[in-house]
Structure formats: C-alpha cells, structure tokens
C-alpha cells in the first residue's frame, strides 16, 4: 500500500484551488441540500459542492473501508443483481426478506462505530481526527439520507459484522447467502436448514447493528423450486437457468414495438401503465423513452442473453441508443 498522507494534502491535490480545505472543514451542510418527497420517500438532494465533497470522501476514505465482498453485491463496481441471484440457482428452497426502512434505520452511532473500526487500510494518516466531520457530511437527522452518494456504500460498511456472522452461519448450515442492498436471500437443498432463519436474522440485526432495525414481514417468504422462483426481479427456472421473467419480457417487447411503429399507441400505453408517475414537465413520449432506457439498462446488468435477443430483434443501433440515452 502507498504511503499514507494527511487528509488536507489529499484534499488540496484533488481540488487544487477550486475549494479550500477550510471551506471543507467549516461548510454548513444544512444549507447544502434540499428535501423532496417522492412516492412517500424523503429524498435529500445535495448541492453541486456537497456532491463534490461526497465524491472526495468516497474516493479517499469509504472505498477503502471493509465490507463483506463475498456476500454483498450492491453498490459495487463490477457486480450486478445477477451475481447475487446466480449463487442460488442450483438450490431447491429459497428464503427471501428485506430490511424495513433500510437507510433510515442506520443511525449516527452505527456510522461512528463503523468508521472507528473499519478504517485500518485507509490511506489517510489522520483520518481518526476527522470522524465527526465525516459523520456531519454523511448523516442527517440521525439517518443515512436517501439521495446522498455516501449512503449506499456506508450501508454496506455498517452491515459488515452482520454479514460476516450470517455468512458464518450459512456455511455451518450448508446454506448460500447473498445480500443486495436491503434484500437478503438464503437458499438450501433442504427446507429443514431454513427453519428459524428469520428469527436468527432478526437477532443478528439487533446484535450487530441496532435494536430498531427490523425485517419487513410483508416481504418475508420461503419458496421452493417448481414454483415461480423470482429473486430481485430475476427468475430461476427449474433447470437452474437465471433469466428475466416473462411479464417483463412481454412489456419490453410491447414498448419497443409501439415505439418503433406507432407514436400514439406508445404514448397511450405509457399513459395507461405509468399514468401516476409522469413528471408534468415531460412529454409522454419523453417519459416513455426514459422508462424504456431505464428498464433496458437494468436488463443489461441482469440478463445479457435476453439483451442480445433484443439486439437481434430490434437492431443493435436502436438498443445502443436507448442504453446511451440518445433517443429522441
């Protein structure tokens, strides 16, 4: 590992004369973000300056902190949802759950404890002197704010001990475990090995994170192969192949067909199926294009085989335009 440097030295070499280190130290964070409510979720939208400082914190500190790379597939370069699902493809029984109000369940104390214990390999010589400053930048109202770029990676770091303990248990019971953000999956050849797993997970959450973090009961279930196994938007077929579900495929092909053949029907389809989500400043066609682009990018990370079929059917040029968001 390269020689450690002071945070100020790294800051100055990163920003040169654009921002002063004093400005970074003394910034009033409360004036650097706006709060919006979208679909019953509170979103914190940072200013350009706060975004720049968040990127700096991520690149020189948070990216070096520890999390369990063997079981966590979210918010990581080079990994996808498909990676989280494929490790379960040869099993027969699947336990699924998620953590309720994930970001807002992680508190200031959780972040502080994480930063104090997981910064061993940080290339910043005086990082421990700036723990409170990092917390000021990353925590608002005692939660991880949705909309801050620091929140996803911090959520992985804060679950480090939890993931380690659940992985250890999974190995002892011959289970496979993966986590993608707040979604947890455990699978097995035998149903018996999944008995009591929900209670165990909740106990680990309380023990290794905090007493307020809870599983979402409405999304907790056990399924078995032979049924429709849907994990994180992907489907595991009886032969173990992981693919996009048929409903998503039908919708994608309908959208592409209508976009290419009939603007009016394309807009009507968008209005009917996505009518409550439209930004009033955006035309229906523009909104439909953004939806199609978003879904296509998700498929690009989930099922490249199906993406290639779409390339064959609708043309590589069209698919690339949607992936690059250059469609008009």
PDB file of C-alpha atoms in Angstrom:
ATOM      1  CA  UNK A   1       0.000   0.000   0.000  1.00  0.00           C
ATOM      2  CA  UNK A   2       1.259   3.506  -0.787  1.00  0.00           C
ATOM      3  CA  UNK A   3       2.416   5.827   1.973  1.00  0.00           C
ATOM      4  CA  UNK A   4      -0.366   7.480   3.921  1.00  0.00           C
ATOM      5  CA  UNK A   5      -0.968  11.212   3.518  1.00  0.00           C
ATOM      6  CA  UNK A   6      -2.890  13.767   5.526  1.00  0.00           C
ATOM      7  CA  UNK A   7      -6.494  14.463   4.608  1.00  0.00           C
ATOM      8  CA  UNK A   8      -5.614  18.086   3.863  1.00  0.00           C
ATOM      9  CA  UNK A   9      -2.822  17.066   1.489  1.00  0.00           C
ATOM     10  CA  UNK A  10      -5.154  14.691  -0.390  1.00  0.00           C
ATOM     11  CA  UNK A  11      -7.881  17.338  -0.484  1.00  0.00           C
ATOM     12  CA  UNK A  12      -5.606  20.009  -1.934  1.00  0.00           C
ATOM     13  CA  UNK A  13      -4.204  17.670  -4.573  1.00  0.00           C
ATOM     14  CA  UNK A  14      -7.758  16.691  -5.521  1.00  0.00           C
ATOM     15  CA  UNK A  15      -9.376  20.116  -5.746  1.00  0.00           C
ATOM     16  CA  UNK A  16      -6.313  22.342  -6.296  1.00  0.00           C
ATOM     17  CA  UNK A  17      -7.670  25.884  -5.939  1.00  0.00           C
ATOM     18  CA  UNK A  18     -11.351  25.144  -6.569  1.00  0.00           C
ATOM     19  CA  UNK A  19     -12.145  24.702  -2.859  1.00  0.00           C
ATOM     20  CA  UNK A  20     -10.088  25.408   0.257  1.00  0.00           C
ATOM     21  CA  UNK A  21      -9.626  22.839   2.994  1.00  0.00           C
ATOM     22  CA  UNK A  22     -11.007  25.423   5.433  1.00  0.00           C
ATOM     23  CA  UNK A  23     -14.183  25.551   3.353  1.00  0.00           C
ATOM     24  CA  UNK A  24     -14.431  21.754   3.537  1.00  0.00           C
ATOM     25  CA  UNK A  25     -13.953  21.787   7.324  1.00  0.00           C
ATOM     26  CA  UNK A  26     -16.389  24.614   8.044  1.00  0.00           C
ATOM     27  CA  UNK A  27     -19.146  24.005   5.480  1.00  0.00           C
ATOM     28  CA  UNK A  28     -22.687  24.322   6.855  1.00  0.00           C
ATOM     29  CA  UNK A  29     -24.128  21.069   5.499  1.00  0.00           C
ATOM     30  CA  UNK A  30     -27.711  22.023   6.385  1.00  0.00           C
ATOM     31  CA  UNK A  31     -27.623  24.714   3.687  1.00  0.00           C
ATOM     32  CA  UNK A  32     -26.260  22.381   1.013  1.00  0.00           C
ATOM     33  CA  UNK A  33     -29.239  20.117   0.290  1.00  0.00           C
ATOM     34  CA  UNK A  34     -32.947  20.273  -0.482  1.00  0.00           C
ATOM     35  CA  UNK A  35     -35.568  17.801   0.681  1.00  0.00           C
ATOM     36  CA  UNK A  36     -38.250  16.328  -1.590  1.00  0.00           C
ATOM     37  CA  UNK A  37     -40.974  13.755  -1.052  1.00  0.00           C
ATOM     38  CA  UNK A  38     -41.304  11.331  -3.966  1.00  0.00           C
ATOM     39  CA  UNK A  39     -43.669   8.336  -3.782  1.00  0.00           C
ATOM     40  CA  UNK A  40     -43.775   8.580   0.034  1.00  0.00           C
ATOM     41  CA  UNK A  41     -39.968   8.620   0.241  1.00  0.00           C
ATOM     42  CA  UNK A  42     -37.940  11.519   1.599  1.00  0.00           C
ATOM     43  CA  UNK A  43     -35.140  12.395  -0.820  1.00  0.00           C
ATOM     44  CA  UNK A  44     -32.189  14.610   0.096  1.00  0.00           C
ATOM     45  CA  UNK A  45     -30.820  16.395  -2.968  1.00  0.00           C
ATOM     46  CA  UNK A  46     -27.284  17.734  -2.357  1.00  0.00           C
ATOM     47  CA  UNK A  47     -25.817  20.857  -3.951  1.00  0.00           C
ATOM     48  CA  UNK A  48     -23.054  20.583  -6.535  1.00  0.00           C
ATOM     49  CA  UNK A  49     -20.471  21.453  -3.872  1.00  0.00           C
ATOM     50  CA  UNK A  50     -21.763  18.847  -1.427  1.00  0.00           C
ATOM     51  CA  UNK A  51     -21.798  16.248  -4.224  1.00  0.00           C
ATOM     52  CA  UNK A  52     -18.147  17.044  -4.950  1.00  0.00           C
ATOM     53  CA  UNK A  53     -17.197  16.687  -1.293  1.00  0.00           C
ATOM     54  CA  UNK A  54     -19.138  13.411  -1.051  1.00  0.00           C
ATOM     55  CA  UNK A  55     -17.230  12.049  -4.047  1.00  0.00           C
ATOM     56  CA  UNK A  56     -13.990  13.032  -2.341  1.00  0.00           C
ATOM     57  CA  UNK A  57     -14.976  11.259   0.894  1.00  0.00           C
ATOM     58  CA  UNK A  58     -15.914   8.128  -1.043  1.00  0.00           C
ATOM     59  CA  UNK A  59     -12.782   8.000  -3.166  1.00  0.00           C
ATOM     60  CA  UNK A  60     -10.205   8.653  -0.460  1.00  0.00           C
ATOM     61  CA  UNK A  61     -11.889   7.035   2.566  1.00  0.00           C
ATOM     62  CA  UNK A  62     -15.059   4.985   2.192  1.00  0.00           C
ATOM     63  CA  UNK A  63     -13.894   2.890  -0.767  1.00  0.00           C
ATOM     64  CA  UNK A  64     -11.047   1.582   1.398  1.00  0.00           C
ATOM     65  CA  UNK A  65     -13.213   0.544   4.371  1.00  0.00           C
ATOM     66  CA  UNK A  66     -14.158  -3.082   4.962  1.00  0.00           C
ATOM     67  CA  UNK A  67     -17.329  -4.862   3.909  1.00  0.00           C
ATOM     68  CA  UNK A  68     -18.014  -8.493   3.068  1.00  0.00           C
ATOM     69  CA  UNK A  69     -17.288  -8.785  -0.651  1.00  0.00           C
ATOM     70  CA  UNK A  70     -18.179 -12.498  -0.685  1.00  0.00           C
ATOM     71  CA  UNK A  71     -21.882 -11.999   0.063  1.00  0.00           C
ATOM     72  CA  UNK A  72     -22.664  -8.337  -0.724  1.00  0.00           C
ATOM     73  CA  UNK A  73     -23.380  -7.443  -4.364  1.00  0.00           C
ATOM     74  CA  UNK A  74     -24.935  -3.981  -4.096  1.00  0.00           C
ATOM     75  CA  UNK A  75     -23.201  -0.642  -4.697  1.00  0.00           C
ATOM     76  CA  UNK A  76     -20.057  -2.278  -6.030  1.00  0.00           C
ATOM     77  CA  UNK A  77     -18.220  -1.825  -9.295  1.00  0.00           C
ATOM     78  CA  UNK A  78     -18.169  -4.963 -11.418  1.00  0.00           C
ATOM     79  CA  UNK A  79     -21.039  -6.784  -9.693  1.00  0.00           C
ATOM     80  CA  UNK A  80     -24.717  -6.995 -10.620  1.00  0.00           C
ATOM     81  CA  UNK A  81     -28.036  -8.247  -9.322  1.00  0.00           C
ATOM     82  CA  UNK A  82     -27.484 -11.355 -11.414  1.00  0.00           C
ATOM     83  CA  UNK A  83     -24.354 -12.192  -9.396  1.00  0.00           C
ATOM     84  CA  UNK A  84     -26.424 -12.091  -6.211  1.00  0.00           C
ATOM     85  CA  UNK A  85     -29.023 -14.455  -7.680  1.00  0.00           C
ATOM     86  CA  UNK A  86     -26.875 -16.952  -9.571  1.00  0.00           C
ATOM     87  CA  UNK A  87     -25.263 -18.381  -6.446  1.00  0.00           C
ATOM     88  CA  UNK A  88     -28.704 -19.730  -5.502  1.00  0.00           C
ATOM     89  CA  UNK A  89     -29.588 -21.222  -8.887  1.00  0.00           C
ATOM     90  CA  UNK A  90     -28.800 -24.863  -8.015  1.00  0.00           C
ATOM     91  CA  UNK A  91     -30.694 -24.928  -4.727  1.00  0.00           C
ATOM     92  CA  UNK A  92     -34.264 -26.042  -4.042  1.00  0.00           C
ATOM     93  CA  UNK A  93     -35.559 -23.809  -1.229  1.00  0.00           C
ATOM     94  CA  UNK A  94     -35.298 -20.034  -1.037  1.00  0.00           C
ATOM     95  CA  UNK A  95     -35.776 -17.686   1.916  1.00  0.00           C
ATOM     96  CA  UNK A  96     -36.301 -14.050   0.944  1.00  0.00           C
ATOM     97  CA  UNK A  97     -36.701 -10.964   3.086  1.00  0.00           C
ATOM     98  CA  UNK A  98     -35.678  -7.341   3.213  1.00  0.00           C
ATOM     99  CA  UNK A  99     -34.773  -4.783   5.840  1.00  0.00           C
ATOM    100  CA  UNK A 100     -37.537  -2.317   6.550  1.00  0.00           C
ATOM    101  CA  UNK A 101     -36.680   1.377   6.029  1.00  0.00           C
ATOM    102  CA  UNK A 102     -33.080   0.391   5.389  1.00  0.00           C
ATOM    103  CA  UNK A 103     -31.199   3.713   5.207  1.00  0.00           C
ATOM    104  CA  UNK A 104     -33.334   5.409   7.848  1.00  0.00           C
ATOM    105  CA  UNK A 105     -32.713   2.545  10.284  1.00  0.00           C
ATOM    106  CA  UNK A 106     -28.970   3.226  10.318  1.00  0.00           C
ATOM    107  CA  UNK A 107     -28.098   5.875  12.907  1.00  0.00           C
ATOM    108  CA  UNK A 108     -25.262   8.233  13.760  1.00  0.00           C
ATOM    109  CA  UNK A 109     -23.938   5.791  16.365  1.00  0.00           C
ATOM    110  CA  UNK A 110     -23.895   2.969  13.804  1.00  0.00           C
ATOM    111  CA  UNK A 111     -21.919   5.078  11.342  1.00  0.00           C
ATOM    112  CA  UNK A 112     -19.484   6.265  14.007  1.00  0.00           C
ATOM    113  CA  UNK A 113     -18.829   2.742  15.259  1.00  0.00           C
ATOM    114  CA  UNK A 114     -18.312   1.571  11.692  1.00  0.00           C
ATOM    115  CA  UNK A 115     -15.848   4.321  10.828  1.00  0.00           C
ATOM    116  CA  UNK A 116     -13.860   3.806  14.031  1.00  0.00           C
ATOM    117  CA  UNK A 117     -13.446   0.075  13.439  1.00  0.00           C
ATOM    118  CA  UNK A 118     -13.148  -0.267   9.651  1.00  0.00           C
ATOM    119  CA  UNK A 119     -10.610   2.339   8.609  1.00  0.00           C
ATOM    120  CA  UNK A 120      -7.465   0.279   9.127  1.00  0.00           C
ATOM    121  CA  UNK A 121      -6.406   0.333   5.481  1.00  0.00           C
ATOM    122  CA  UNK A 122      -7.435   3.918   4.723  1.00  0.00           C
ATOM    123  CA  UNK A 123      -4.547   5.791   3.011  1.00  0.00           C
ATOM    124  CA  UNK A 124      -5.210   8.850   5.204  1.00  0.00           C
ATOM    125  CA  UNK A 125      -2.768   9.271   8.080  1.00  0.00           C
ATOM    126  CA  UNK A 126      -5.022  11.436  10.260  1.00  0.00           C
ATOM    127  CA  UNK A 127      -8.439  10.032   9.369  1.00  0.00           C
ATOM    128  CA  UNK A 128      -9.338   9.381  13.022  1.00  0.00           C
ATOM    129  CA  UNK A 129      -9.160  13.122  13.683  1.00  0.00           C
ATOM    130  CA  UNK A 130     -11.967  13.689  11.189  1.00  0.00           C
ATOM    131  CA  UNK A 131     -14.538  11.049  12.199  1.00  0.00           C
ATOM    132  CA  UNK A 132     -17.015  13.644  13.455  1.00  0.00           C
ATOM    133  CA  UNK A 133     -16.567  15.682  10.271  1.00  0.00           C
ATOM    134  CA  UNK A 134     -17.266  12.615   8.130  1.00  0.00           C
ATOM    135  CA  UNK A 135     -20.402  11.923  10.146  1.00  0.00           C
ATOM    136  CA  UNK A 136     -21.525  15.523   9.650  1.00  0.00           C
ATOM    137  CA  UNK A 137     -21.186  15.038   5.892  1.00  0.00           C
ATOM    138  CA  UNK A 138     -22.877  11.636   5.726  1.00  0.00           C
ATOM    139  CA  UNK A 139     -25.635  11.627   8.376  1.00  0.00           C
ATOM    140  CA  UNK A 140     -28.634  13.946   8.555  1.00  0.00           C
ATOM    141  CA  UNK A 141     -31.276  13.867  11.283  1.00  0.00           C
ATOM    142  CA  UNK A 142     -29.686  10.680  12.688  1.00  0.00           C
ATOM    143  CA  UNK A 143     -30.203   8.670   9.463  1.00  0.00           C
ATOM    144  CA  UNK A 144     -28.421   7.871   6.224  1.00  0.00           C
ATOM    145  CA  UNK A 145     -30.134  10.255   3.780  1.00  0.00           C
ATOM    146  CA  UNK A 146     -31.573   8.764   0.613  1.00  0.00           C
ATOM    147  CA  UNK A 147     -30.037  10.788  -2.211  1.00  0.00           C
ATOM    148  CA  UNK A 148     -26.549  11.212  -0.724  1.00  0.00           C
ATOM    149  CA  UNK A 149     -23.985   9.215  -2.698  1.00  0.00           C
ATOM    150  CA  UNK A 150     -22.297   8.248   0.573  1.00  0.00           C
ATOM    151  CA  UNK A 151     -25.353   6.424   1.931  1.00  0.00           C
ATOM    152  CA  UNK A 152     -25.240   3.250  -0.222  1.00  0.00           C
ATOM    153  CA  UNK A 153     -21.587   2.456   0.475  1.00  0.00           C
ATOM    154  CA  UNK A 154     -21.987   3.311   4.171  1.00  0.00           C
ATOM    155  CA  UNK A 155     -24.924   0.913   4.409  1.00  0.00           C
ATOM    156  CA  UNK A 156     -22.649  -1.897   3.219  1.00  0.00           C
ATOM    157  CA  UNK A 157     -19.986  -0.904   5.727  1.00  0.00           C
ATOM    158  CA  UNK A 158     -22.448  -0.704   8.625  1.00  0.00           C
ATOM    159  CA  UNK A 159     -23.638  -4.253   7.934  1.00  0.00           C
ATOM    160  CA  UNK A 160     -20.099  -5.690   7.884  1.00  0.00           C
ATOM    161  CA  UNK A 161     -20.332  -7.590  11.185  1.00  0.00           C
ATOM    162  CA  UNK A 162     -23.887  -8.693  10.449  1.00  0.00           C
ATOM    163  CA  UNK A 163     -22.944 -10.045   7.011  1.00  0.00           C
ATOM    164  CA  UNK A 164     -19.925 -11.838   8.450  1.00  0.00           C
ATOM    165  CA  UNK A 165     -21.975 -13.559  11.128  1.00  0.00           C
ATOM    166  CA  UNK A 166     -24.778 -14.557   8.771  1.00  0.00           C
ATOM    167  CA  UNK A 167     -22.244 -15.875   6.247  1.00  0.00           C
ATOM    168  CA  UNK A 168     -20.602 -17.945   9.004  1.00  0.00           C
ATOM    169  CA  UNK A 169     -23.967 -19.442   9.975  1.00  0.00           C
ATOM    170  CA  UNK A 170     -24.811 -20.116   6.324  1.00  0.00           C
ATOM    171  CA  UNK A 171     -21.601 -22.091   5.852  1.00  0.00           C
ATOM    172  CA  UNK A 172     -22.261 -24.122   9.003  1.00  0.00           C
ATOM    173  CA  UNK A 173     -25.771 -25.000   7.783  1.00  0.00           C
ATOM    174  CA  UNK A 174     -24.753 -25.529   4.129  1.00  0.00           C
ATOM    175  CA  UNK A 175     -26.762 -22.504   3.003  1.00  0.00           C
ATOM    176  CA  UNK A 176     -25.965 -19.932   0.354  1.00  0.00           C
ATOM    177  CA  UNK A 177     -26.313 -16.281   1.427  1.00  0.00           C
ATOM    178  CA  UNK A 178     -26.306 -13.089  -0.605  1.00  0.00           C
ATOM    179  CA  UNK A 179     -27.402  -9.529   0.059  1.00  0.00           C
ATOM    180  CA  UNK A 180     -28.279  -6.817  -2.448  1.00  0.00           C
ATOM    181  CA  UNK A 181     -28.864  -3.556  -0.571  1.00  0.00           C
ATOM    182  CA  UNK A 182     -31.751  -4.299   1.797  1.00  0.00           C
ATOM    183  CA  UNK A 183     -32.701  -7.602   0.112  1.00  0.00           C
ATOM    184  CA  UNK A 184     -31.461 -10.791   1.788  1.00  0.00           C
ATOM    185  CA  UNK A 185     -31.556 -14.259   0.209  1.00  0.00           C
ATOM    186  CA  UNK A 186     -30.645 -17.597   1.757  1.00  0.00           C
ATOM    187  CA  UNK A 187     -31.106 -20.854  -0.096  1.00  0.00           C
ATOM    188  CA  UNK A 188     -30.613 -24.546   0.552  1.00  0.00           C
ATOM    189  CA  UNK A 189     -31.098 -28.066  -0.766  1.00  0.00           C
ATOM    190  CA  UNK A 190     -33.223 -28.843   2.287  1.00  0.00           C
ATOM    191  CA  UNK A 191     -36.160 -26.971   3.807  1.00  0.00           C
ATOM    192  CA  UNK A 192     -35.132 -28.023   7.326  1.00  0.00           C
ATOM    193  CA  UNK A 193     -31.981 -25.912   7.217  1.00  0.00           C
ATOM    194  CA  UNK A 194     -34.088 -22.764   6.778  1.00  0.00           C
ATOM    195  CA  UNK A 195     -36.098 -23.358   9.963  1.00  0.00           C
ATOM    196  CA  UNK A 196     -35.817 -20.477  12.421  1.00  0.00           C
ATOM    197  CA  UNK A 197     -33.680 -18.487   9.964  1.00  0.00           C
ATOM    198  CA  UNK A 198     -35.953 -15.427  10.154  1.00  0.00           C
ATOM    199  CA  UNK A 199     -35.611 -15.246  13.946  1.00  0.00           C
ATOM    200  CA  UNK A 200     -31.859 -15.698  13.669  1.00  0.00           C
ATOM    201  CA  UNK A 201     -31.522 -12.896  11.121  1.00  0.00           C
ATOM    202  CA  UNK A 202     -33.550 -10.527  13.285  1.00  0.00           C
ATOM    203  CA  UNK A 203     -31.402 -11.420  16.290  1.00  0.00           C
ATOM    204  CA  UNK A 204     -28.231 -10.689  14.316  1.00  0.00           C
ATOM    205  CA  UNK A 205     -29.622  -7.348  13.129  1.00  0.00           C
ATOM    206  CA  UNK A 206     -30.284  -6.346  16.723  1.00  0.00           C
ATOM    207  CA  UNK A 207     -26.953  -7.645  17.973  1.00  0.00           C
ATOM    208  CA  UNK A 208     -24.663  -6.327  15.249  1.00  0.00           C
ATOM    209  CA  UNK A 209     -26.423  -3.141  14.112  1.00  0.00           C
ATOM    210  CA  UNK A 210     -29.085  -1.727  16.443  1.00  0.00           C
ATOM    211  CA  UNK A 211     -32.353  -2.571  18.195  1.00  0.00           C
ATOM    212  CA  UNK A 212     -34.575  -0.528  15.839  1.00  0.00           C
ATOM    213  CA  UNK A 213     -33.686  -2.224  12.562  1.00  0.00           C
ATOM    214  CA  UNK A 214     -36.365  -4.735  11.530  1.00  0.00           C
ATOM    215  CA  UNK A 215     -37.197  -7.188   8.786  1.00  0.00           C
ATOM    216  CA  UNK A 216     -40.116  -6.415   6.504  1.00  0.00           C
ATOM    217  CA  UNK A 217     -42.690  -9.071   7.362  1.00  0.00           C
ATOM    218  CA  UNK A 218     -44.762  -8.437   4.232  1.00  0.00           C
ATOM    219  CA  UNK A 219     -41.790  -9.365   2.033  1.00  0.00           C
ATOM    220  CA  UNK A 220     -40.572 -12.372   4.009  1.00  0.00           C
ATOM    221  CA  UNK A 221     -41.269 -15.784   2.475  1.00  0.00           C
ATOM    222  CA  UNK A 222     -39.929 -19.226   1.631  1.00  0.00           C
ATOM    223  CA  UNK A 223     -40.423 -20.682  -1.845  1.00  0.00           C
ATOM    224  CA  UNK A 224     -39.302 -23.911  -3.442  1.00  0.00           C
ATOM    225  CA  UNK A 225     -38.144 -24.880  -6.901  1.00  0.00           C
ATOM    226  CA  UNK A 226     -41.067 -25.935  -9.041  1.00  0.00           C
ATOM    227  CA  UNK A 227     -42.897 -22.770  -8.065  1.00  0.00           C
ATOM    228  CA  UNK A 228     -42.182 -19.437  -9.745  1.00  0.00           C
ATOM    229  CA  UNK A 229     -38.873 -18.503  -8.131  1.00  0.00           C
ATOM    230  CA  UNK A 230     -38.410 -14.759  -8.503  1.00  0.00           C
ATOM    231  CA  UNK A 231     -35.392 -13.184  -6.808  1.00  0.00           C
ATOM    232  CA  UNK A 232     -34.525  -9.490  -7.186  1.00  0.00           C
ATOM    233  CA  UNK A 233     -36.523  -9.251 -10.397  1.00  0.00           C
ATOM    234  CA  UNK A 234     -34.933 -12.328 -11.939  1.00  0.00           C
ATOM    235  CA  UNK A 235     -36.426 -15.797 -12.317  1.00  0.00           C
ATOM    236  CA  UNK A 236     -34.721 -19.123 -11.594  1.00  0.00           C
ATOM    237  CA  UNK A 237     -36.149 -21.749 -13.948  1.00  0.00           C
ATOM    238  CA  UNK A 238     -36.490 -25.398 -12.834  1.00  0.00           C
ATOM    239  CA  UNK A 239     -33.299 -26.239 -14.764  1.00  0.00           C
ATOM    240  CA  UNK A 240     -31.357 -23.593 -12.806  1.00  0.00           C
ATOM    241  CA  UNK A 241     -31.146 -21.030 -15.598  1.00  0.00           C
ATOM    242  CA  UNK A 242     -31.454 -17.424 -14.383  1.00  0.00           C
ATOM    243  CA  UNK A 243     -33.409 -15.107 -16.661  1.00  0.00           C
ATOM    244  CA  UNK A 244     -35.827 -12.155 -16.857  1.00  0.00           C
ATOM    245  CA  UNK A 245     -39.429 -13.072 -16.068  1.00  0.00           C
ATOM    246  CA  UNK A 246     -41.929 -13.410 -18.910  1.00  0.00           C
ATOM    247  CA  UNK A 247     -44.031 -10.443 -17.794  1.00  0.00           C
ATOM    248  CA  UNK A 248     -41.035  -8.099 -18.052  1.00  0.00           C
ATOM    249  CA  UNK A 249     -40.090  -9.530 -21.451  1.00  0.00           C
ATOM    250  CA  UNK A 250     -43.616  -9.032 -22.786  1.00  0.00           C
ATOM    251  CA  UNK A 251     -43.683  -5.454 -21.542  1.00  0.00           C
ATOM    252  CA  UNK A 252     -40.269  -4.662 -23.026  1.00  0.00           C
ATOM    253  CA  UNK A 253     -41.192  -6.055 -26.425  1.00  0.00           C
ATOM    254  CA  UNK A 254     -44.524  -4.232 -26.408  1.00  0.00           C
ATOM    255  CA  UNK A 255     -42.780  -0.952 -25.603  1.00  0.00           C
ATOM    256  CA  UNK A 256     -40.186  -1.420 -28.333  1.00  0.00           C
ATOM    257  CA  UNK A 257     -42.785  -2.435 -30.922  1.00  0.00           C
ATOM    258  CA  UNK A 258     -45.016   0.551 -30.179  1.00  0.00           C
ATOM    259  CA  UNK A 259     -42.102   2.994 -30.042  1.00  0.00           C
ATOM    260  CA  UNK A 260     -40.904   1.863 -33.474  1.00  0.00           C
ATOM    261  CA  UNK A 261     -44.307   1.631 -35.166  1.00  0.00           C
ATOM    262  CA  UNK A 262     -46.900   3.962 -33.618  1.00  0.00           C
ATOM    263  CA  UNK A 263     -46.198   7.068 -31.501  1.00  0.00           C
ATOM    264  CA  UNK A 264     -49.838   7.465 -30.458  1.00  0.00           C
ATOM    265  CA  UNK A 265     -50.172   3.875 -29.225  1.00  0.00           C
ATOM    266  CA  UNK A 266     -46.786   4.172 -27.492  1.00  0.00           C
ATOM    267  CA  UNK A 267     -47.975   7.246 -25.590  1.00  0.00           C
ATOM    268  CA  UNK A 268     -51.327   5.603 -24.773  1.00  0.00           C
ATOM    269  CA  UNK A 269     -49.516   2.571 -23.373  1.00  0.00           C
ATOM    270  CA  UNK A 270     -47.319   4.794 -21.206  1.00  0.00           C
ATOM    271  CA  UNK A 271     -50.332   6.793 -20.041  1.00  0.00           C
ATOM    272  CA  UNK A 272     -52.228   3.619 -19.111  1.00  0.00           C
ATOM    273  CA  UNK A 273     -49.434   1.697 -17.384  1.00  0.00           C
ATOM    274  CA  UNK A 274     -47.409   4.516 -15.833  1.00  0.00           C
ATOM    275  CA  UNK A 275     -50.020   7.259 -15.528  1.00  0.00           C
ATOM    276  CA  UNK A 276     -49.352   8.135 -11.877  1.00  0.00           C
ATOM    277  CA  UNK A 277     -45.590   8.537 -12.255  1.00  0.00           C
ATOM    278  CA  UNK A 278     -45.284  11.126 -15.024  1.00  0.00           C
ATOM    279  CA  UNK A 279     -43.405  14.382 -14.399  1.00  0.00           C
ATOM    280  CA  UNK A 280     -45.725  17.081 -15.714  1.00  0.00           C
ATOM    281  CA  UNK A 281     -42.796  18.914 -17.338  1.00  0.00           C
ATOM    282  CA  UNK A 282     -42.017  15.902 -19.530  1.00  0.00           C
ATOM    283  CA  UNK A 283     -43.992  14.801 -22.581  1.00  0.00           C
ATOM    284  CA  UNK A 284     -45.483  11.309 -22.580  1.00  0.00           C
ATOM    285  CA  UNK A 285     -43.131  10.210 -25.318  1.00  0.00           C
ATOM    286  CA  UNK A 286     -40.070  11.529 -23.471  1.00  0.00           C
ATOM    287  CA  UNK A 287     -41.264   9.889 -20.289  1.00  0.00           C
ATOM    288  CA  UNK A 288     -41.826   6.592 -22.111  1.00  0.00           C
ATOM    289  CA  UNK A 289     -38.349   6.750 -23.609  1.00  0.00           C
ATOM    290  CA  UNK A 290     -36.840   7.300 -20.149  1.00  0.00           C
ATOM    291  CA  UNK A 291     -38.764   4.305 -18.806  1.00  0.00           C
ATOM    292  CA  UNK A 292     -37.615   2.100 -21.672  1.00  0.00           C
ATOM    293  CA  UNK A 293     -33.998   3.245 -21.246  1.00  0.00           C
ATOM    294  CA  UNK A 294     -34.088   2.521 -17.518  1.00  0.00           C
ATOM    295  CA  UNK A 295     -35.550  -0.938 -17.998  1.00  0.00           C
ATOM    296  CA  UNK A 296     -33.059  -1.732 -20.745  1.00  0.00           C
ATOM    297  CA  UNK A 297     -30.114  -0.706 -18.562  1.00  0.00           C
ATOM    298  CA  UNK A 298     -31.434  -2.960 -15.806  1.00  0.00           C
ATOM    299  CA  UNK A 299     -31.668  -5.855 -18.261  1.00  0.00           C
ATOM    300  CA  UNK A 300     -28.105  -5.120 -19.372  1.00  0.00           C
ATOM    301  CA  UNK A 301     -26.939  -5.956 -15.843  1.00  0.00           C
ATOM    302  CA  UNK A 302     -29.389  -8.786 -15.256  1.00  0.00           C
ATOM    303  CA  UNK A 303     -29.620 -10.872 -18.427  1.00  0.00           C
ATOM    304  CA  UNK A 304     -27.229 -10.147 -21.300  1.00  0.00           C
ATOM    305  CA  UNK A 305     -28.558 -13.180 -23.162  1.00  0.00           C
ATOM    306  CA  UNK A 306     -32.008 -11.606 -23.377  1.00  0.00           C
ATOM    307  CA  UNK A 307     -30.429  -8.249 -24.242  1.00  0.00           C
ATOM    308  CA  UNK A 308     -28.751  -9.904 -27.228  1.00  0.00           C
ATOM    309  CA  UNK A 309     -32.134 -11.248 -28.346  1.00  0.00           C
ATOM    310  CA  UNK A 310     -33.485  -7.700 -28.244  1.00  0.00           C
ATOM    311  CA  UNK A 311     -30.494  -6.541 -30.313  1.00  0.00           C
ATOM    312  CA  UNK A 312     -31.281  -9.213 -32.918  1.00  0.00           C
ATOM    313  CA  UNK A 313     -34.984  -8.388 -32.996  1.00  0.00           C
ATOM    314  CA  UNK A 314     -34.878  -4.573 -32.970  1.00  0.00           C
ATOM    315  CA  UNK A 315     -31.370  -3.790 -34.182  1.00  0.00           C
ATOM    316  CA  UNK A 316     -28.148  -3.075 -32.367  1.00  0.00           C
ATOM    317  CA  UNK A 317     -28.317   0.642 -33.213  1.00  0.00           C
ATOM    318  CA  UNK A 318     -31.718   1.077 -31.547  1.00  0.00           C
ATOM    319  CA  UNK A 319     -30.669  -0.799 -28.409  1.00  0.00           C
ATOM    320  CA  UNK A 320     -27.438   1.209 -28.100  1.00  0.00           C
ATOM    321  CA  UNK A 321     -29.346   4.480 -28.459  1.00  0.00           C
ATOM    322  CA  UNK A 322     -31.558   3.553 -25.517  1.00  0.00           C
ATOM    323  CA  UNK A 323     -28.608   2.346 -23.435  1.00  0.00           C
ATOM    324  CA  UNK A 324     -26.733   5.583 -24.116  1.00  0.00           C
ATOM    325  CA  UNK A 325     -29.894   7.664 -23.629  1.00  0.00           C
ATOM    326  CA  UNK A 326     -29.500   9.368 -27.003  1.00  0.00           C
ATOM    327  CA  UNK A 327     -33.012   8.539 -28.219  1.00  0.00           C
ATOM    328  CA  UNK A 328     -35.183  11.494 -29.239  1.00  0.00           C
TER     329      UNK A 328
END
